[in-house]
PDB file of C-alpha atoms in Angstrom:
ATOM      1  CA  MET A 520     133.052 139.543 107.232  1.00  0.00           C
ATOM      2  CA  ASN A 521     133.522 139.684 103.475  1.00  0.00           C
ATOM      3  CA  SER A 522     131.608 137.418 101.143  1.00  0.00           C
ATOM      4  CA  LEU A 523     134.303 134.768 100.695  1.00  0.00           C
ATOM      5  CA  ASP A 524     134.518 134.411 104.458  1.00  0.00           C
ATOM      6  CA  GLN A 525     130.812 133.726 104.481  1.00  0.00           C
ATOM      7  CA  ILE A 526     131.121 131.174 101.738  1.00  0.00           C
ATOM      8  CA  HIS A 527     133.930 129.517 103.643  1.00  0.00           C
ATOM      9  CA  ALA A 528     131.698 129.496 106.723  1.00  0.00           C
ATOM     10  CA  ILE A 529     129.064 127.601 104.728  1.00  0.00           C
ATOM     11  CA  GLN A 530     131.668 125.133 103.568  1.00  0.00           C
ATOM     12  CA  THR A 531     132.967 124.642 107.100  1.00  0.00           C
ATOM     13  CA  ALA A 532     129.447 124.210 108.430  1.00  0.00           C
ATOM     14  CA  LEU A 533     128.790 121.496 105.837  1.00  0.00           C
ATOM     15  CA  ALA A 534     131.973 119.691 106.822  1.00  0.00           C
ATOM     16  CA  LYS A 535     130.901 119.854 110.480  1.00  0.00           C
ATOM     17  CA  GLN A 536     127.668 118.126 109.525  1.00  0.00           C
ATOM     18  CA  GLN A 537     129.875 115.473 107.877  1.00  0.00           C
ATOM     19  CA  ILE A 538     128.388 116.289 104.492  1.00  0.00           C
ATOM     20  CA  ILE A 539     130.570 114.877 101.749  1.00  0.00           C
ATOM     21  CA  PHE A 540     128.485 116.044  98.821  1.00  0.00           C
ATOM     22  CA  CYS A 541     126.094 118.915  98.432  1.00  0.00           C
ATOM     23  CA  TYR A 542     123.989 120.552  95.746  1.00  0.00           C
ATOM     24  CA  ALA A 543     121.747 123.592  96.005  1.00  0.00           C
ATOM     25  CA  GLY A 544     119.808 125.034  93.095  1.00  0.00           C
ATOM     26  CA  TYR A 545     117.327 124.025  90.455  1.00  0.00           C
ATOM     27  CA  ILE A 546     116.452 120.370  90.466  1.00  0.00           C
ATOM     28  CA  THR A 547     115.558 119.117  87.016  1.00  0.00           C
ATOM     29  CA  GLU A 548     115.848 115.710  85.366  1.00  0.00           C
ATOM     30  CA  ASP A 549     119.222 116.694  83.873  1.00  0.00           C
ATOM     31  CA  VAL A 550     120.576 117.790  87.225  1.00  0.00           C
ATOM     32  CA  LEU A 551     119.275 114.611  88.760  1.00  0.00           C
ATOM     33  CA  LEU A 552     121.219 112.498  86.257  1.00  0.00           C
ATOM     34  CA  SER A 553     124.488 114.345  86.777  1.00  0.00           C
ATOM     35  CA  VAL A 554     124.186 114.597  90.542  1.00  0.00           C
ATOM     36  CA  GLY A 555     123.256 110.910  90.687  1.00  0.00           C
ATOM     37  CA  SER A 556     126.369 109.890  88.817  1.00  0.00           C
ATOM     38  CA  ALA A 557     128.535 112.291  90.868  1.00  0.00           C
ATOM     39  CA  ILE A 558     127.225 110.688  94.066  1.00  0.00           C
ATOM     40  CA  LYS A 559     128.063 107.219  92.758  1.00  0.00           C
ATOM     41  CA  LYS A 560     131.580 108.340  91.843  1.00  0.00           C
ATOM     42  CA  LYS A 561     132.101 110.011  95.202  1.00  0.00           C
ATOM     43  CA  LEU A 562     130.986 106.889  97.041  1.00  0.00           C
ATOM     44  CA  ALA A 563     133.291 104.757  94.893  1.00  0.00           C
ATOM     45  CA  LEU A 564     136.164 107.088  95.811  1.00  0.00           C
ATOM     46  CA  VAL A 565     135.540 106.743  99.531  1.00  0.00           C
ATOM     47  CA  GLN A 566     135.160 102.986  98.976  1.00  0.00           C
ATOM     48  CA  ALA A 567     131.659 102.684 100.325  1.00  0.00           C
ATOM     49  CA  ASP A 568     130.413  99.136 100.000  1.00  0.00           C
ATOM     50  CA  LYS A 569     128.278  98.215  97.005  1.00  0.00           C
ATOM     51  CA  HIS A 570     125.076  97.808  98.918  1.00  0.00           C
ATOM     52  CA  ALA A 571     125.446 101.169 100.702  1.00  0.00           C
ATOM     53  CA  THR A 572     126.137 102.842  97.360  1.00  0.00           C
ATOM     54  CA  ARG A 573     123.003 101.329  95.836  1.00  0.00           C
ATOM     55  CA  THR A 574     120.905 102.379  98.800  1.00  0.00           C
ATOM     56  CA  VAL A 575     122.220 105.948  98.873  1.00  0.00           C
ATOM     57  CA  PHE A 576     121.656 106.234  95.128  1.00  0.00           C
ATOM     58  CA  ALA A 577     118.114 104.848  95.341  1.00  0.00           C
ATOM     59  CA  ILE A 578     117.170 107.165  98.201  1.00  0.00           C
ATOM     60  CA  PHE A 579     118.669 110.119  96.350  1.00  0.00           C
ATOM     61  CA  ILE A 580     116.628 109.364  93.199  1.00  0.00           C
ATOM     62  CA  GLU A 581     113.358 109.029  95.114  1.00  0.00           C
ATOM     63  CA  GLU A 582     113.934 112.198  97.125  1.00  0.00           C
ATOM     64  CA  ALA A 583     114.996 114.253  94.097  1.00  0.00           C
ATOM     65  CA  GLN A 584     112.194 112.938  91.881  1.00  0.00           C
ATOM     66  CA  ASN A 585     109.761 113.869  94.615  1.00  0.00           C
ATOM     67  CA  VAL A 586     110.947 117.459  94.282  1.00  0.00           C
ATOM     68  CA  VAL A 587     110.613 117.378  90.472  1.00  0.00           C
ATOM     69  CA  ARG A 588     107.154 115.778  90.643  1.00  0.00           C
ATOM     70  CA  TYR A 589     105.955 118.077  93.386  1.00  0.00           C
ATOM     71  CA  SER A 590     106.931 121.234  91.546  1.00  0.00           C
ATOM     72  CA  LYS A 591     105.356 119.924  88.322  1.00  0.00           C
ATOM     73  CA  ALA A 592     102.110 118.989  90.029  1.00  0.00           C
ATOM     74  CA  VAL A 593     101.793 122.300  91.833  1.00  0.00           C
ATOM     75  CA  LEU A 594     102.835 124.418  88.866  1.00  0.00           C
ATOM     76  CA  SER A 595     100.549 122.709  86.360  1.00  0.00           C
ATOM     77  CA  GLY A 596      97.615 123.919  88.416  1.00  0.00           C
ATOM     78  CA  GLY A 597      98.957 127.264  89.533  1.00  0.00           C
ATOM     79  CA  ASP A 598     100.510 130.462  88.297  1.00  0.00           C
ATOM     80  CA  GLY A 599     104.036 130.776  86.935  1.00  0.00           C
ATOM     81  CA  ASP A 600     105.294 133.018  89.720  1.00  0.00           C
ATOM     82  CA  GLU A 601     106.044 130.101  91.964  1.00  0.00           C
ATOM     83  CA  ASN A 602     108.183 128.478  89.311  1.00  0.00           C
ATOM     84  CA  ASP A 603     111.572 129.605  90.554  1.00  0.00           C
ATOM     85  CA  ALA A 604     110.845 128.887  94.176  1.00  0.00           C
ATOM     86  CA  LEU A 605     109.426 125.419  93.759  1.00  0.00           C
ATOM     87  CA  ARG A 606     112.076 123.967  91.515  1.00  0.00           C
ATOM     88  CA  HIS A 607     114.735 124.913  93.963  1.00  0.00           C
ATOM     89  CA  GLY A 608     116.098 122.162  96.092  1.00  0.00           C
ATOM     90  CA  PHE A 609     118.892 121.145  98.385  1.00  0.00           C
ATOM     91  CA  ILE A 610     120.589 117.756  98.305  1.00  0.00           C
ATOM     92  CA  ALA A 611     123.255 116.545 100.692  1.00  0.00           C
ATOM     93  CA  VAL A 612     124.952 113.222 101.213  1.00  0.00           C
ATOM     94  CA  GLY A 613     126.899 112.654 104.381  1.00  0.00           C
ATOM     95  CA  LYS A 614     128.001 110.136 106.941  1.00  0.00           C
ATOM     96  CA  ASN A 615     127.082 110.131 110.638  1.00  0.00           C
ATOM     97  CA  ASP A 616     128.272 107.442 113.057  1.00  0.00           C
ATOM     98  CA  GLY A 617     129.315 105.228 110.168  1.00  0.00           C
ATOM     99  CA  LYS A 618     125.974 105.486 108.394  1.00  0.00           C
ATOM    100  CA  TYR A 619     125.418 107.292 105.120  1.00  0.00           C
ATOM    101  CA  PHE A 620     122.503 109.660 104.894  1.00  0.00           C
ATOM    102  CA  VAL A 621     120.796 111.471 102.051  1.00  0.00           C
ATOM    103  CA  CYS A 622     119.046 114.715 102.870  1.00  0.00           C
ATOM    104  CA  CYS A 623     116.832 116.546 100.450  1.00  0.00           C
ATOM    105  CA  GLY A 624     115.017 119.816 100.965  1.00  0.00           C
ATOM    106  CA  ASN A 625     112.544 121.826  98.929  1.00  0.00           C
ATOM    107  CA  PRO A 626     109.876 124.476  99.409  1.00  0.00           C
ATOM    108  CA  VAL A 627     106.334 123.172  99.756  1.00  0.00           C
ATOM    109  CA  ARG A 628     103.081 125.101  99.990  1.00  0.00           C
ATOM    110  CA  ASN A 629     101.818 125.727 103.484  1.00  0.00           C
ATOM    111  CA  ASP A 630      98.583 124.035 102.390  1.00  0.00           C
ATOM    112  CA  ASP A 631     100.452 120.788 101.787  1.00  0.00           C
ATOM    113  CA  VAL A 632     102.345 120.691 105.086  1.00  0.00           C
ATOM    114  CA  ALA A 633      99.645 118.992 107.163  1.00  0.00           C
ATOM    115  CA  ARG A 634      99.071 116.259 104.546  1.00  0.00           C
ATOM    116  CA  LEU A 635     102.798 115.572 104.139  1.00  0.00           C
ATOM    117  CA  ASP A 636     103.363 115.599 107.883  1.00  0.00           C
ATOM    118  CA  GLN A 637     100.525 113.129 108.454  1.00  0.00           C
ATOM    119  CA  ASN A 638     101.617 110.883 105.606  1.00  0.00           C
ATOM    120  CA  LEU A 639     105.266 110.734 106.740  1.00  0.00           C
ATOM    121  CA  THR A 640     104.402 110.321 110.423  1.00  0.00           C
ATOM    122  CA  HIS A 641     102.226 107.372 109.434  1.00  0.00           C
ATOM    123  CA  ILE A 642     104.985 105.804 107.294  1.00  0.00           C
ATOM    124  CA  GLN A 643     107.467 106.317 110.143  1.00  0.00           C
ATOM    125  CA  SER A 644     105.232 104.415 112.549  1.00  0.00           C
ATOM    126  CA  LEU A 645     105.118 101.263 110.416  1.00  0.00           C
ATOM    127  CA  ASN A 646     107.309  98.199 110.860  1.00  0.00           C
ATOM    128  CA  ALA A 647     108.927  96.334 107.948  1.00  0.00           C
ATOM    129  CA  GLU A 648     105.951  94.030 107.364  1.00  0.00           C
ATOM    130  CA  GLU A 649     103.467  96.901 107.433  1.00  0.00           C
ATOM    131  CA  LEU A 650     105.652  98.940 105.065  1.00  0.00           C
ATOM    132  CA  LYS A 651     105.775  96.039 102.660  1.00  0.00           C
ATOM    133  CA  ALA A 652     101.983  95.679 102.725  1.00  0.00           C
ATOM    134  CA  LEU A 653     101.504  99.421 102.152  1.00  0.00           C
ATOM    135  CA  TYR A 654     104.103  99.354  99.355  1.00  0.00           C
ATOM    136  CA  LYS A 655     102.307  96.595  97.489  1.00  0.00           C
ATOM    137  CA  GLU A 656      98.933  98.181  98.071  1.00  0.00           C
ATOM    138  CA  SER A 657     100.234 101.474  96.615  1.00  0.00           C
ATOM    139  CA  LEU A 658     101.725  99.700  93.586  1.00  0.00           C
ATOM    140  CA  ARG A 659      98.386  98.075  92.844  1.00  0.00           C
ATOM    141  CA  LYS A 660      96.554 101.389  92.897  1.00  0.00           C
ATOM    142  CA  ASP A 661      96.891 104.123  90.297  1.00  0.00           C
ATOM    143  CA  PRO A 662      98.701 107.165  91.603  1.00  0.00           C
ATOM    144  CA  PRO A 663      96.162 109.514  93.181  1.00  0.00           C
ATOM    145  CA  GLU A 664      94.857 112.226  90.842  1.00  0.00           C
ATOM    146  CA  GLY A 665      97.167 115.252  90.969  1.00  0.00           C
ATOM    147  CA  SER A 666      99.619 113.223  93.053  1.00  0.00           C
ATOM    148  CA  LYS A 667     102.287 115.479  94.458  1.00  0.00           C
ATOM    149  CA  GLY A 668     104.840 112.786  94.963  1.00  0.00           C
ATOM    150  CA  ALA A 669     103.552 111.699  98.341  1.00  0.00           C
ATOM    151  CA  GLY A 670     102.769 108.224  97.084  1.00  0.00           C
ATOM    152  CA  VAL A 671     104.956 105.214  96.810  1.00  0.00           C
ATOM    153  CA  GLY A 672     108.243 107.193  96.766  1.00  0.00           C
ATOM    154  CA  PHE A 673     108.292 107.887 100.505  1.00  0.00           C
ATOM    155  CA  ILE A 674     107.396 104.279 101.252  1.00  0.00           C
ATOM    156  CA  ASP A 675     110.316 103.166  99.102  1.00  0.00           C
ATOM    157  CA  ILE A 676     112.630 105.546 100.978  1.00  0.00           C
ATOM    158  CA  ALA A 677     111.396 104.233 104.323  1.00  0.00           C
ATOM    159  CA  ARG A 678     111.975 100.641 103.241  1.00  0.00           C
ATOM    160  CA  ARG A 679     115.503 101.258 102.006  1.00  0.00           C
ATOM    161  CA  ALA A 680     116.533 103.464 104.920  1.00  0.00           C
ATOM    162  CA  SER A 681     117.712 100.797 107.340  1.00  0.00           C
ATOM    163  CA  GLY A 682     118.741 103.558 109.768  1.00  0.00           C
ATOM    164  CA  GLY A 683     115.325 105.217 109.544  1.00  0.00           C
ATOM    165  CA  PHE A 684     114.465 108.710 108.401  1.00  0.00           C
ATOM    166  CA  ASP A 685     113.453 112.040 109.884  1.00  0.00           C
ATOM    167  CA  PHE A 686     111.856 115.135 108.411  1.00  0.00           C
ATOM    168  CA  SER A 687     110.991 118.698 109.294  1.00  0.00           C
ATOM    169  CA  PHE A 688     109.295 121.811 108.008  1.00  0.00           C
ATOM    170  CA  GLU A 689     111.206 125.058 108.463  1.00  0.00           C
ATOM    171  CA  ASP A 690     110.009 128.636 108.029  1.00  0.00           C
ATOM    172  CA  TYR A 691     110.506 129.876 104.490  1.00  0.00           C
ATOM    173  CA  ASP A 692     108.154 132.596 103.240  1.00  0.00           C
ATOM    174  CA  ASP A 693     104.524 133.622 103.706  1.00  0.00           C
ATOM    175  CA  THR A 694     103.071 130.831 101.619  1.00  0.00           C
ATOM    176  CA  HIS A 695     105.748 128.132 101.751  1.00  0.00           C
ATOM    177  CA  ALA A 696     107.634 126.052 104.243  1.00  0.00           C
ATOM    178  CA  TYR A 697     111.001 124.438 103.536  1.00  0.00           C
ATOM    179  CA  PHE A 698     110.604 120.689 103.785  1.00  0.00           C
ATOM    180  CA  TYR A 699     113.563 118.439 104.641  1.00  0.00           C
ATOM    181  CA  ILE A 700     113.739 114.682 104.651  1.00  0.00           C
ATOM    182  CA  ARG A 701     116.855 112.823 105.760  1.00  0.00           C
ATOM    183  CA  ALA A 702     117.152 109.079 105.349  1.00  0.00           C
ATOM    184  CA  TYR A 703     119.933 106.864 106.720  1.00  0.00           C
ATOM    185  CA  ALA A 704     121.098 104.046 104.438  1.00  0.00           C
TER     186      ALA A 704
ATOM    187  CA  MET B 610     104.555  91.460  65.112  1.00  0.00           C
ATOM    188  CA  GLU B 611     107.946  92.976  64.531  1.00  0.00           C
ATOM    189  CA  SER B 612     110.471  92.797  67.357  1.00  0.00           C
ATOM    190  CA  ILE B 613     111.121  95.851  69.496  1.00  0.00           C
ATOM    191  CA  LYS B 614     114.724  96.680  70.327  1.00  0.00           C
ATOM    192  CA  ILE B 615     115.672  99.823  72.215  1.00  0.00           C
ATOM    193  CA  ASP B 616     119.124 100.593  73.570  1.00  0.00           C
ATOM    194  CA  GLY B 617     119.460 101.390  77.239  1.00  0.00           C
ATOM    195  CA  THR B 618     120.543 104.782  78.545  1.00  0.00           C
ATOM    196  CA  GLU B 619     121.801 105.987  81.904  1.00  0.00           C
ATOM    197  CA  ASN B 620     118.248 106.028  83.274  1.00  0.00           C
ATOM    198  CA  SER B 621     116.181 103.915  80.888  1.00  0.00           C
ATOM    199  CA  PRO B 622     116.436 100.177  80.272  1.00  0.00           C
ATOM    200  CA  GLU B 623     117.452  98.234  77.216  1.00  0.00           C
ATOM    201  CA  VAL B 624     114.254  96.769  75.827  1.00  0.00           C
ATOM    202  CA  SER B 625     114.146  93.605  73.785  1.00  0.00           C
ATOM    203  CA  PHE B 626     110.733  92.203  72.827  1.00  0.00           C
ATOM    204  CA  ASP B 627     110.848  89.262  70.448  1.00  0.00           C
ATOM    205  CA  PHE B 628     107.207  88.594  69.643  1.00  0.00           C
ATOM    206  CA  GLU B 629     108.010  85.590  67.393  1.00  0.00           C
ATOM    207  CA  ALA B 630     110.025  83.708  69.998  1.00  0.00           C
ATOM    208  CA  ASN B 631     107.997  85.107  72.918  1.00  0.00           C
ATOM    209  CA  ILE B 632     111.202  86.091  74.662  1.00  0.00           C
ATOM    210  CA  PHE B 633     111.161  89.497  76.278  1.00  0.00           C
ATOM    211  CA  ALA B 634     113.709  91.417  78.335  1.00  0.00           C
ATOM    212  CA  LEU B 635     114.285  94.619  80.259  1.00  0.00           C
ATOM    213  CA  ARG B 636     117.903  95.250  81.256  1.00  0.00           C
ATOM    214  CA  GLY B 637     119.885  97.981  82.933  1.00  0.00           C
ATOM    215  CA  MET B 638     118.483 100.972  84.798  1.00  0.00           C
ATOM    216  CA  SER B 639     114.961 102.328  85.001  1.00  0.00           C
ATOM    217  CA  TYR B 640     114.516 105.636  86.749  1.00  0.00           C
ATOM    218  CA  ILE B 641     113.083 107.902  84.107  1.00  0.00           C
ATOM    219  CA  GLU B 642     110.739 110.366  85.725  1.00  0.00           C
ATOM    220  CA  ASP B 643     108.109 110.064  82.994  1.00  0.00           C
ATOM    221  CA  VAL B 644     107.552 106.313  83.182  1.00  0.00           C
ATOM    222  CA  THR B 645     104.202 106.557  81.424  1.00  0.00           C
ATOM    223  CA  GLY B 646     105.863 108.213  78.447  1.00  0.00           C
ATOM    224  CA  PHE B 647     108.502 105.489  78.268  1.00  0.00           C
ATOM    225  CA  TYR B 648     106.548 102.325  79.056  1.00  0.00           C
ATOM    226  CA  GLY B 649     103.122 103.384  77.759  1.00  0.00           C
ATOM    227  CA  SER B 650     103.852 102.702  74.098  1.00  0.00           C
ATOM    228  CA  LEU B 651     105.711  99.462  74.909  1.00  0.00           C
ATOM    229  CA  MET B 652     103.269  97.799  77.253  1.00  0.00           C
ATOM    230  CA  GLY B 653     100.238  98.353  74.980  1.00  0.00           C
ATOM    231  CA  PRO B 654     101.487  96.144  72.111  1.00  0.00           C
ATOM    232  CA  LEU B 655     103.045  93.698  74.570  1.00  0.00           C
ATOM    233  CA  TYR B 656      99.830  93.174  76.521  1.00  0.00           C
ATOM    234  CA  ALA B 657      97.780  92.871  73.315  1.00  0.00           C
ATOM    235  CA  HIS B 658     100.197  90.223  72.014  1.00  0.00           C
ATOM    236  CA  LEU B 659     100.340  88.298  75.302  1.00  0.00           C
ATOM    237  CA  GLY B 660      96.567  88.394  75.670  1.00  0.00           C
ATOM    238  CA  ALA B 661      96.096  86.638  72.320  1.00  0.00           C
ATOM    239  CA  LEU B 662      98.476  83.735  73.064  1.00  0.00           C
ATOM    240  CA  SER B 663      97.422  80.185  73.745  1.00  0.00           C
ATOM    241  CA  GLU B 664      99.564  77.189  74.635  1.00  0.00           C
ATOM    242  CA  ALA B 665     102.674  79.268  74.068  1.00  0.00           C
ATOM    243  CA  THR B 666     105.936  79.324  76.002  1.00  0.00           C
ATOM    244  CA  VAL B 667     106.835  82.798  77.207  1.00  0.00           C
ATOM    245  CA  ARG B 668     110.018  83.961  78.897  1.00  0.00           C
ATOM    246  CA  PHE B 669     110.489  87.392  80.421  1.00  0.00           C
ATOM    247  CA  ASP B 670     113.944  88.411  81.652  1.00  0.00           C
ATOM    248  CA  ILE B 671     114.125  91.257  84.119  1.00  0.00           C
ATOM    249  CA  ALA B 672     117.693  92.340  84.748  1.00  0.00           C
ATOM    250  CA  LEU B 673     117.362  95.802  86.250  1.00  0.00           C
ATOM    251  CA  SER B 674     120.165  96.958  88.534  1.00  0.00           C
ATOM    252  CA  TYR B 675     117.957  99.713  89.835  1.00  0.00           C
ATOM    253  CA  PHE B 676     114.421 100.902  89.232  1.00  0.00           C
ATOM    254  CA  ASN B 677     112.599 103.794  90.858  1.00  0.00           C
ATOM    255  CA  SER B 678     109.230 103.532  92.552  1.00  0.00           C
ATOM    256  CA  SER B 679     107.297 104.661  89.458  1.00  0.00           C
ATOM    257  CA  SER B 680     108.981 101.906  87.433  1.00  0.00           C
ATOM    258  CA  ALA B 681     108.175  99.481  90.258  1.00  0.00           C
ATOM    259  CA  ARG B 682     104.498 100.090  89.559  1.00  0.00           C
ATOM    260  CA  VAL B 683     105.012  99.152  85.877  1.00  0.00           C
ATOM    261  CA  ILE B 684     106.928  95.982  86.784  1.00  0.00           C
ATOM    262  CA  PHE B 685     104.405  94.994  89.427  1.00  0.00           C
ATOM    263  CA  ARG B 686     101.607  95.290  86.843  1.00  0.00           C
ATOM    264  CA  LEU B 687     103.700  93.284  84.393  1.00  0.00           C
ATOM    265  CA  PHE B 688     103.933  90.435  86.908  1.00  0.00           C
ATOM    266  CA  GLU B 689     100.143  90.502  87.295  1.00  0.00           C
ATOM    267  CA  LYS B 690      99.680  90.441  83.525  1.00  0.00           C
ATOM    268  CA  LEU B 691     102.136  87.571  83.063  1.00  0.00           C
ATOM    269  CA  ASP B 692     100.312  85.603  85.725  1.00  0.00           C
ATOM    270  CA  GLU B 693      97.036  86.071  83.825  1.00  0.00           C
ATOM    271  CA  VAL B 694      98.746  84.924  80.627  1.00  0.00           C
ATOM    272  CA  ALA B 695      99.911  81.781  82.434  1.00  0.00           C
ATOM    273  CA  GLU B 696      96.438  81.194  83.844  1.00  0.00           C
ATOM    274  CA  ALA B 697      95.089  81.330  80.267  1.00  0.00           C
ATOM    275  CA  GLY B 698      97.060  78.185  79.444  1.00  0.00           C
ATOM    276  CA  ASN B 699     100.521  79.406  78.520  1.00  0.00           C
ATOM    277  CA  LYS B 700     103.814  78.418  80.100  1.00  0.00           C
ATOM    278  CA  VAL B 701     105.270  81.613  81.518  1.00  0.00           C
ATOM    279  CA  THR B 702     108.666  81.988  83.153  1.00  0.00           C
ATOM    280  CA  ILE B 703     109.952  85.215  84.650  1.00  0.00           C
ATOM    281  CA  GLN B 704     113.713  85.278  85.163  1.00  0.00           C
ATOM    282  CA  TRP B 705     114.704  87.793  87.821  1.00  0.00           C
ATOM    283  CA  TYR B 706     118.389  88.791  87.686  1.00  0.00           C
ATOM    284  CA  HIS B 707     119.331  90.113  91.111  1.00  0.00           C
ATOM    285  CA  GLU B 708     123.155  90.381  91.038  1.00  0.00           C
ATOM    286  CA  ASP B 709     123.182  88.832  94.543  1.00  0.00           C
ATOM    287  CA  ASP B 710     122.027  92.149  96.042  1.00  0.00           C
ATOM    288  CA  GLU B 711     119.811  91.600  99.086  1.00  0.00           C
ATOM    289  CA  ASP B 712     117.305  94.335  98.183  1.00  0.00           C
ATOM    290  CA  GLN B 713     116.961  93.105  94.611  1.00  0.00           C
ATOM    291  CA  ILE B 714     116.421  89.545  95.815  1.00  0.00           C
ATOM    292  CA  GLU B 715     113.832  90.766  98.306  1.00  0.00           C
ATOM    293  CA  VAL B 716     111.848  92.820  95.817  1.00  0.00           C
ATOM    294  CA  GLY B 717     111.871  89.979  93.260  1.00  0.00           C
ATOM    295  CA  GLU B 718     110.548  87.574  95.869  1.00  0.00           C
ATOM    296  CA  GLU B 719     107.919  90.053  96.994  1.00  0.00           C
ATOM    297  CA  PHE B 720     106.660  90.584  93.462  1.00  0.00           C
ATOM    298  CA  GLY B 721     106.816  86.835  92.902  1.00  0.00           C
ATOM    299  CA  GLU B 722     104.824  85.782  95.957  1.00  0.00           C
ATOM    300  CA  ASP B 723     101.536  86.802  94.336  1.00  0.00           C
ATOM    301  CA  LEU B 724     102.143  84.635  91.273  1.00  0.00           C
ATOM    302  CA  GLU B 725      99.809  81.658  91.090  1.00  0.00           C
ATOM    303  CA  HIS B 726     100.440  80.403  87.578  1.00  0.00           C
ATOM    304  CA  ALA B 727     103.632  81.912  86.205  1.00  0.00           C
ATOM    305  CA  GLU B 728     106.997  80.669  87.421  1.00  0.00           C
ATOM    306  CA  LEU B 729     109.638  82.951  88.890  1.00  0.00           C
ATOM    307  CA  VAL B 730     113.282  81.948  88.542  1.00  0.00           C
ATOM    308  CA  MET B 731     115.829  83.879  90.569  1.00  0.00           C
ATOM    309  CA  VAL B 732     119.144  84.298  88.780  1.00  0.00           C
ATOM    310  CA  GLY B 733     122.264  85.375  90.670  1.00  0.00           C
ATOM    311  CA  LYS B 734     125.754  86.234  89.492  1.00  0.00           C
ATOM    312  CA  GLU B 735     126.998  82.677  89.399  1.00  0.00           C
ATOM    313  CA  SER B 736     124.127  81.026  87.616  1.00  0.00           C
TER     314      SER B 736
END
């Protein structure tokens, strides 16, 4: 198979997952702004309703800013070699069974996997009232020292994702796992 | 104190603080990543001014179509501060513009339910 075949295979695979928009590469504030406005335009084109568009946009911002914050927090304390790896991210917007989803992926340190897993499993187990209480409690508190974006952002995603969210950690390299979170608007 | 006027951008709100009239407003979008950098220098003078008021009438308009969770922390704190200002003997009204969106209505009401002294007015598209 030549390389364009392989690229086409990626494209076809994305379409099979009903992904209507996809970005892979560095995630910076600039990228976040442009991708955010591209997502809004795309959703306007497919005539998504206003509320769905708002929700998808909000989830996208929280997920992508988590990646930016996480890489900043880790890199400010570590060496520069991880730079390229940690600022890399994957963003996809799609539609399954009539519901829009936003999926974001990024490499995280193996050391952070257990904490993230525990935090997200806990958030997933809460009902709307409990999420609201945790949200307000987190807003009252200062962000934890050296916060790696595992604070109020995930709670906000959980609250907006009326179709729930799932997450996973996939093998990446010796010291990192690839973390995915997918939230349904 | 001189008024503060800052134009909004794609991800930061229009800011209008009129310290003479005690009418303040945040409008537009707020999802800058560095919220501390943006709001830090604004909230300092605002809180100092509000803290020194007595028997004043204060209005704060919040018309944000979207704000991220870091901005939510700033706005939540602002509600707490405005409630303190009202408790100190000022008449404080917060006008929450929600564009009839269910999530914006919900978050305004949630922030408002802790208010004991300041008044929250919900403003939709038609009003």
